[in-house]
Amino acid sequence: MKTPITVSVTGAAGQIGYALLFRIASGALFGPDQPVNLRLIEIEKALPALEGTVMELKDCAFPLLSEVVATADLDEGFKGANWALLVGSVPRGPGMERNDLLGINGKIFTGQGEAIARSAAEDIRVLVVGNPCNTNALIAMRNASGVPNDRFFAMTRLDENRAKAQLAEKAGVHSSDVTNLCIWGNHSSTQYPDFTTALINGQPVTDIITDREWLENTFIPDVQQRGAAIIKARGASSAASAENAAIDTVRSLVTPTPAGDWTSVAVCSDGSYGIPAGIIASMPIRTEDGKSWSVVQGVEVSAFSQEKISGSIAELQSEMDAVKDLLA
């Protein structure tokens, strides 16, 4: 039996956290022969609900689930963690400005970054799901003294999955036939789902879908606003698709990327593609051995694409400036 991987999950009693835990425990994240320990983190008032989730996890009798710890203490929650999935965040409420949301969540992710540095395993890797995830990841990263910047990620895989699904539906193919699609920039309404480099069964999307008007003026805003459309339709935010994207993200980071393809995840920029170094921005990523990742170089960026990317990066820089007092 392999040594268990310890996974810490914040917001574990929330909709996304609840959906995520059972898939991790069943082996969907690290495979059918990899045991896991779960360390579940919630605020004090949510601990009774979390205890009910722990009961359910135990009642499933998952063969791969070695240990479950539920706590409101960050150091206990991140103790020995190999992966931290930061799912919990304060949602934007009525009348709340984006900067207000950044400030409230920023303080949460400051404490989490500090606790990760104190208590997690040396090989810790961190995926931020809670929004605004790019800037939350930046805050956690900058407050996790001693943890390398390349261990922090913010989730844009949900946007990639949404974009692939829409292109596939338009082209009358399966979503798995769509490759080489990158989400650039911020996980927000300024994100850019780049159809210009995407392929459908190895052919450029623009050769298969020749309706440029649809690509530019329907596809892009539909992907950007998909989260809001789901809230309007079901009266609640997307949970199942978000937890699925979190699973997809981690699996893509721990397994080699298929030859010639890439995936989308927000990482600490090294200056590639003119994206200012030090901000957390989504770009095309590859993993060779499942242990390290790199930014795919040489992706062609058209003038149309550059304008869209620049707009999203400008928003990220504005967010960074709004939380500068939280950046250690």
Tab-separated table of C-alpha atoms in Angstrom:
chain	number	residue	atom	x	y	z
A	1	MET	CA	0.000	0.000	0.000
A	2	LYS	CA	1.290	3.456	-0.930
A	3	THR	CA	1.862	6.163	1.666
A	4	PRO	CA	-1.318	8.272	1.920
A	5	ILE	CA	-1.404	11.713	0.314
A	6	THR	CA	-2.751	14.328	2.703
A	7	VAL	CA	-5.249	16.739	1.158
A	8	SER	CA	-6.501	19.798	3.050
A	9	VAL	CA	-9.772	21.352	1.901
A	10	THR	CA	-11.099	24.697	3.116
A	11	GLY	CA	-14.801	25.460	2.942
A	12	ALA	CA	-15.288	21.722	3.269
A	13	ALA	CA	-18.950	21.962	4.315
A	14	GLY	CA	-19.893	24.213	1.392
A	15	GLN	CA	-21.493	23.096	-1.869
A	16	ILE	CA	-18.251	22.709	-3.813
A	17	GLY	CA	-16.360	21.248	-0.861
A	18	TYR	CA	-19.101	18.703	-0.178
A	19	ALA	CA	-19.137	17.570	-3.807
A	20	LEU	CA	-15.347	17.418	-3.921
A	21	LEU	CA	-14.659	15.311	-0.832
A	22	PHE	CA	-16.365	12.137	-1.940
A	23	ARG	CA	-14.557	12.115	-5.271
A	24	ILE	CA	-11.195	12.574	-3.577
A	25	ALA	CA	-11.958	9.789	-1.117
A	26	SER	CA	-13.123	7.442	-3.904
A	27	GLY	CA	-9.842	7.717	-5.817
A	28	ALA	CA	-10.947	10.104	-8.582
A	29	LEU	CA	-8.160	12.551	-7.783
A	30	PHE	CA	-5.006	10.462	-7.426
A	31	GLY	CA	-6.070	7.093	-8.782
A	32	PRO	CA	-7.525	3.776	-7.597
A	33	ASP	CA	-4.443	2.643	-5.672
A	34	GLN	CA	-3.515	5.857	-3.833
A	35	PRO	CA	-4.732	6.234	-0.214
A	36	VAL	CA	-5.604	9.713	1.021
A	37	ASN	CA	-5.933	11.555	4.309
A	38	LEU	CA	-8.503	14.347	4.383
A	39	ARG	CA	-8.062	17.389	6.607
A	40	LEU	CA	-11.244	19.425	6.438
A	41	ILE	CA	-11.246	23.087	7.426
A	42	GLU	CA	-14.281	25.231	8.214
A	43	ILE	CA	-15.213	28.280	10.265
A	44	GLU	CA	-16.461	27.523	13.777
A	45	LYS	CA	-20.171	27.969	13.039
A	46	ALA	CA	-19.995	25.485	10.162
A	47	LEU	CA	-18.347	22.698	12.191
A	48	PRO	CA	-21.660	20.933	13.052
A	49	ALA	CA	-22.501	20.675	9.347
A	50	LEU	CA	-18.950	19.506	8.645
A	51	GLU	CA	-19.323	16.797	11.267
A	52	GLY	CA	-22.311	15.492	9.316
A	53	THR	CA	-20.130	15.350	6.210
A	54	VAL	CA	-17.500	13.412	8.153
A	55	MET	CA	-20.196	10.933	9.193
A	56	GLU	CA	-21.142	10.421	5.557
A	57	LEU	CA	-17.523	9.940	4.509
A	58	LYS	CA	-17.121	7.260	7.164
A	59	ASP	CA	-20.400	5.634	6.158
A	60	CYS	CA	-19.129	5.262	2.593
A	61	ALA	CA	-16.321	2.994	3.871
A	62	PHE	CA	-14.000	4.150	1.092
A	63	PRO	CA	-11.064	1.700	0.875
A	64	LEU	CA	-8.671	4.536	0.026
A	65	LEU	CA	-9.679	6.914	2.830
A	66	SER	CA	-7.152	6.495	5.623
A	67	GLU	CA	-7.994	9.420	7.911
A	68	VAL	CA	-10.444	12.305	8.240
A	69	VAL	CA	-9.841	15.335	10.455
A	70	ALA	CA	-12.371	18.178	10.784
A	71	THR	CA	-11.221	21.430	12.340
A	72	ALA	CA	-11.480	25.210	12.445
A	73	ASP	CA	-7.798	25.516	13.379
A	74	LEU	CA	-5.693	26.367	10.335
A	75	ASP	CA	-2.474	24.830	11.622
A	76	GLU	CA	-4.219	21.567	12.428
A	77	GLY	CA	-6.028	21.691	9.111
A	78	PHE	CA	-2.885	22.143	7.027
A	79	LYS	CA	-0.691	19.841	9.122
A	80	GLY	CA	1.375	17.653	6.822
A	81	ALA	CA	-0.661	18.601	3.750
A	82	ASN	CA	0.734	17.612	0.363
A	83	TRP	CA	-2.101	19.368	-1.430
A	84	ALA	CA	-4.271	22.237	-0.190
A	85	LEU	CA	-7.498	22.994	-2.032
A	86	LEU	CA	-8.620	26.443	-0.918
A	87	VAL	CA	-12.290	26.308	-1.796
A	88	GLY	CA	-13.883	28.482	0.877
A	89	SER	CA	-14.308	32.220	0.333
A	90	VAL	CA	-16.844	34.923	1.134
A	91	PRO	CA	-19.253	35.405	-1.807
A	92	ARG	CA	-20.040	38.827	-3.176
A	93	GLY	CA	-23.194	40.180	-1.540
A	94	PRO	CA	-25.751	42.813	-2.578
A	95	GLY	CA	-24.198	46.269	-2.829
A	96	MET	CA	-20.681	44.913	-2.298
A	97	GLU	CA	-17.999	46.353	-4.547
A	98	ARG	CA	-15.312	44.073	-5.985
A	99	ASN	CA	-12.651	45.834	-3.897
A	100	ASP	CA	-14.689	45.121	-0.746
A	101	LEU	CA	-14.728	41.442	-1.669
A	102	LEU	CA	-10.997	41.494	-2.318
A	103	GLY	CA	-10.322	43.012	1.084
A	104	ILE	CA	-12.553	40.596	3.017
A	105	ASN	CA	-11.219	37.485	1.316
A	106	GLY	CA	-7.706	38.847	1.305
A	107	LYS	CA	-7.525	38.671	5.077
A	108	ILE	CA	-8.738	35.056	4.982
A	109	PHE	CA	-6.099	34.020	2.461
A	110	THR	CA	-3.386	35.892	4.344
A	111	GLY	CA	-3.966	33.647	7.350
A	112	GLN	CA	-4.187	30.539	5.219
A	113	GLY	CA	-0.908	31.333	3.462
A	114	GLU	CA	0.832	31.827	6.797
A	115	ALA	CA	-0.560	28.554	8.176
A	116	ILE	CA	0.478	26.646	5.062
A	117	ALA	CA	4.026	27.905	5.492
A	118	ARG	CA	4.047	26.842	9.148
A	119	SER	CA	2.331	23.488	8.979
A	120	ALA	CA	2.151	21.906	5.521
A	121	ALA	CA	4.515	19.291	4.113
A	122	GLU	CA	7.651	20.390	2.268
A	123	ASP	CA	6.153	19.351	-1.072
A	124	ILE	CA	2.891	21.277	-0.543
A	125	ARG	CA	1.001	22.426	-3.608
A	126	VAL	CA	-1.937	24.786	-3.397
A	127	LEU	CA	-4.937	25.190	-5.709
A	128	VAL	CA	-7.188	28.181	-5.025
A	129	VAL	CA	-10.801	27.741	-6.086
A	130	GLY	CA	-12.489	30.391	-3.918
A	131	ASN	CA	-13.097	33.628	-5.804
A	132	PRO	CA	-11.618	36.014	-6.729
A	133	CYS	CA	-9.238	33.089	-7.092
A	134	ASN	CA	-6.329	34.722	-8.947
A	135	THR	CA	-5.815	37.438	-6.374
A	136	ASN	CA	-6.650	35.144	-3.455
A	137	ALA	CA	-3.882	32.839	-4.700
A	138	LEU	CA	-1.507	35.803	-4.965
A	139	ILE	CA	-2.235	36.804	-1.365
A	140	ALA	CA	-1.789	33.260	-0.052
A	141	MET	CA	1.438	32.857	-2.037
A	142	ARG	CA	2.938	36.122	-0.836
A	143	ASN	CA	2.145	35.244	2.790
A	144	ALA	CA	3.460	31.665	2.627
A	145	SER	CA	7.059	32.476	3.466
A	146	GLY	CA	9.482	29.811	2.273
A	147	VAL	CA	7.022	28.038	-0.040
A	148	PRO	CA	8.143	28.378	-3.689
A	149	ASN	CA	5.885	30.468	-5.909
A	150	ASP	CA	5.515	27.635	-8.408
A	151	ARG	CA	3.488	25.662	-5.866
A	152	PHE	CA	0.486	28.018	-6.114
A	153	PHE	CA	-2.294	27.766	-8.700
A	154	ALA	CA	-5.671	29.423	-9.294
A	155	MET	CA	-8.397	27.518	-11.099
A	156	THR	CA	-9.379	28.449	-14.644
A	157	ARG	CA	-10.014	24.875	-15.759
A	158	LEU	CA	-13.750	25.370	-15.297
A	159	ASP	CA	-13.594	28.130	-17.915
A	160	GLU	CA	-11.572	25.879	-20.219
A	161	ASN	CA	-14.096	23.059	-19.830
A	162	ARG	CA	-16.975	25.447	-20.510
A	163	ALA	CA	-15.257	26.811	-23.614
A	164	LYS	CA	-14.508	23.346	-25.003
A	165	ALA	CA	-18.096	22.254	-24.429
A	166	GLN	CA	-19.483	25.260	-26.308
A	167	LEU	CA	-17.118	24.862	-29.261
A	168	ALA	CA	-17.897	21.153	-29.429
A	169	GLU	CA	-21.645	21.764	-29.396
A	170	LYS	CA	-21.343	24.357	-32.162
A	171	ALA	CA	-19.204	22.006	-34.279
A	172	GLY	CA	-21.299	18.919	-33.572
A	173	VAL	CA	-18.437	16.962	-32.006
A	174	HIS	CA	-17.547	15.627	-28.556
A	175	SER	CA	-15.830	17.985	-26.120
A	176	SER	CA	-12.838	15.630	-25.996
A	177	ASP	CA	-12.225	16.445	-29.667
A	178	VAL	CA	-11.326	20.037	-28.705
A	179	THR	CA	-7.680	20.607	-27.731
A	180	ASN	CA	-5.155	23.424	-27.368
A	181	LEU	CA	-7.631	25.850	-25.863
A	182	CYS	CA	-6.204	28.338	-23.410
A	183	ILE	CA	-7.936	30.618	-20.947
A	184	TRP	CA	-5.816	33.740	-20.558
A	185	GLY	CA	-5.791	36.174	-17.645
A	186	ASN	CA	-8.242	36.454	-14.791
A	187	HIS	CA	-11.030	34.088	-13.715
A	188	SER	CA	-13.595	36.836	-14.167
A	189	SER	CA	-15.732	38.381	-16.870
A	190	THR	CA	-12.526	39.684	-18.509
A	191	GLN	CA	-11.015	36.223	-19.071
A	192	TYR	CA	-10.155	35.376	-22.670
A	193	PRO	CA	-11.062	31.917	-24.010
A	194	ASP	CA	-8.655	31.765	-26.951
A	195	PHE	CA	-10.377	30.073	-29.876
A	196	THR	CA	-7.679	31.266	-32.296
A	197	THR	CA	-5.210	28.519	-31.324
A	198	ALA	CA	-7.735	25.821	-30.416
A	199	LEU	CA	-8.109	22.695	-32.506
A	200	ILE	CA	-11.027	20.382	-33.283
A	201	ASN	CA	-9.803	16.927	-34.232
A	202	GLY	CA	-6.454	18.481	-35.059
A	203	GLN	CA	-7.880	21.190	-37.318
A	204	PRO	CA	-8.039	24.910	-36.419
A	205	VAL	CA	-11.336	25.846	-34.836
A	206	THR	CA	-11.680	28.688	-37.320
A	207	ASP	CA	-11.582	26.148	-40.191
A	208	ILE	CA	-14.380	24.106	-38.615
A	209	ILE	CA	-16.470	26.970	-37.220
A	210	THR	CA	-16.291	29.650	-39.903
A	211	ASP	CA	-18.790	31.978	-38.228
A	212	ARG	CA	-16.298	34.528	-36.881
A	213	GLU	CA	-19.134	36.731	-35.640
A	214	TRP	CA	-20.320	33.888	-33.388
A	215	LEU	CA	-16.799	33.160	-32.141
A	216	GLU	CA	-16.048	36.768	-31.234
A	217	ASN	CA	-19.418	38.063	-30.068
A	218	THR	CA	-21.322	35.039	-28.756
A	219	PHE	CA	-18.789	32.396	-27.742
A	220	ILE	CA	-16.451	34.693	-25.775
A	221	PRO	CA	-19.127	36.498	-23.694
A	222	ASP	CA	-21.044	33.244	-23.126
A	223	VAL	CA	-17.941	31.647	-21.593
A	224	GLN	CA	-17.177	34.800	-19.606
A	225	GLN	CA	-20.727	34.984	-18.215
A	226	ARG	CA	-21.455	31.258	-17.856
A	227	GLY	CA	-21.280	31.354	-14.055
A	228	ALA	CA	-23.869	34.136	-13.880
A	229	ALA	CA	-26.110	32.268	-16.336
A	230	ILE	CA	-26.036	29.169	-14.120
A	231	ILE	CA	-26.918	31.198	-11.030
A	232	LYS	CA	-29.871	32.721	-12.911
A	233	ALA	CA	-31.051	29.305	-14.100
A	234	ARG	CA	-30.709	27.218	-10.932
A	235	GLY	CA	-30.767	29.875	-8.232
A	236	ALA	CA	-27.340	28.821	-6.966
A	237	SER	CA	-23.772	28.941	-8.175
A	238	SER	CA	-22.151	26.108	-10.088
A	239	ALA	CA	-20.900	23.492	-7.634
A	240	ALA	CA	-20.625	20.144	-9.417
A	241	SER	CA	-18.870	21.599	-12.465
A	242	ALA	CA	-16.540	23.605	-10.212
A	243	GLU	CA	-15.519	20.581	-8.143
A	244	ASN	CA	-15.051	18.593	-11.340
A	245	ALA	CA	-12.740	21.305	-12.664
A	246	ALA	CA	-10.745	21.215	-9.421
A	247	ILE	CA	-10.286	17.470	-9.873
A	248	ASP	CA	-9.296	18.016	-13.511
A	249	THR	CA	-6.782	20.688	-12.540
A	250	VAL	CA	-4.957	18.590	-9.964
A	251	ARG	CA	-4.953	15.515	-12.201
A	252	SER	CA	-3.458	17.598	-15.017
A	253	LEU	CA	-0.720	18.816	-12.684
A	254	VAL	CA	0.210	15.335	-11.433
A	255	THR	CA	0.114	13.512	-14.772
A	256	PRO	CA	1.988	14.246	-18.016
A	257	THR	CA	0.147	16.457	-20.506
A	258	PRO	CA	-0.784	14.669	-23.760
A	259	ALA	CA	1.725	15.372	-26.518
A	260	GLY	CA	1.144	18.655	-28.295
A	261	ASP	CA	-1.633	19.805	-25.982
A	262	TRP	CA	-1.779	22.085	-22.946
A	263	THR	CA	-4.110	23.004	-20.118
A	264	SER	CA	-5.208	26.243	-18.486
A	265	VAL	CA	-4.335	27.200	-14.933
A	266	ALA	CA	-3.353	30.495	-13.356
A	267	VAL	CA	0.241	30.545	-12.131
A	268	CYS	CA	2.776	33.090	-10.969
A	269	SER	CA	3.927	34.774	-14.155
A	270	ASP	CA	7.600	34.707	-15.110
A	271	GLY	CA	7.051	37.429	-17.699
A	272	SER	CA	6.050	35.097	-20.540
A	273	TYR	CA	3.836	36.666	-23.216
A	274	GLY	CA	4.441	40.097	-21.724
A	275	ILE	CA	2.398	39.268	-18.623
A	276	PRO	CA	4.044	41.152	-15.745
A	277	ALA	CA	6.131	38.878	-13.552
A	278	GLY	CA	4.716	38.131	-10.127
A	279	ILE	CA	0.984	38.251	-10.808
A	280	ILE	CA	-1.188	35.130	-10.883
A	281	ALA	CA	-2.486	34.828	-14.439
A	282	SER	CA	-3.909	31.998	-16.501
A	283	MET	CA	-1.870	30.804	-19.463
A	284	PRO	CA	-1.078	27.555	-21.301
A	285	ILE	CA	0.718	25.032	-19.068
A	286	ARG	CA	2.320	21.631	-19.635
A	287	THR	CA	3.573	19.014	-17.214
A	288	GLU	CA	6.197	16.546	-18.396
A	289	ASP	CA	6.552	14.198	-15.441
A	290	GLY	CA	3.630	15.052	-13.212
A	291	LYS	CA	5.930	16.779	-10.752
A	292	SER	CA	6.918	20.037	-12.445
A	293	TRP	CA	5.159	22.316	-14.889
A	294	SER	CA	6.182	24.927	-17.430
A	295	VAL	CA	4.534	27.659	-19.456
A	296	VAL	CA	4.127	26.592	-23.078
A	297	GLN	CA	6.236	28.902	-25.197
A	298	GLY	CA	5.677	29.978	-28.782
A	299	VAL	CA	1.879	30.083	-28.772
A	300	GLU	CA	0.856	32.539	-31.474
A	301	VAL	CA	-0.958	35.563	-30.061
A	302	SER	CA	-2.870	37.561	-32.668
A	303	ALA	CA	-3.601	41.259	-32.365
A	304	PHE	CA	-7.214	40.378	-31.503
A	305	SER	CA	-6.053	37.999	-28.780
A	306	GLN	CA	-3.502	40.445	-27.391
A	307	GLU	CA	-6.163	43.090	-26.898
A	308	LYS	CA	-8.335	40.655	-24.950
A	309	ILE	CA	-5.415	39.367	-22.860
A	310	SER	CA	-4.219	42.887	-22.062
A	311	GLY	CA	-7.654	43.846	-20.754
A	312	SER	CA	-7.731	40.903	-18.352
A	313	ILE	CA	-4.165	41.519	-17.179
A	314	ALA	CA	-5.033	45.170	-16.505
A	315	GLU	CA	-7.839	43.983	-14.233
A	316	LEU	CA	-5.431	41.689	-12.376
A	317	GLN	CA	-3.006	44.548	-11.862
A	318	SER	CA	-5.854	46.675	-10.505
A	319	GLU	CA	-6.798	43.886	-8.072
A	320	MET	CA	-3.179	43.533	-6.999
A	321	ASP	CA	-3.026	47.255	-6.264
A	322	ALA	CA	-6.259	47.016	-4.227
A	323	VAL	CA	-4.721	44.422	-1.874
A	324	LYS	CA	-1.144	45.691	-1.802
A	325	ASP	CA	-1.274	46.124	1.973
A	326	LEU	CA	-1.870	42.343	2.311
A	327	LEU	CA	1.093	41.306	0.179
A	328	ALA	CA	4.018	40.356	2.381
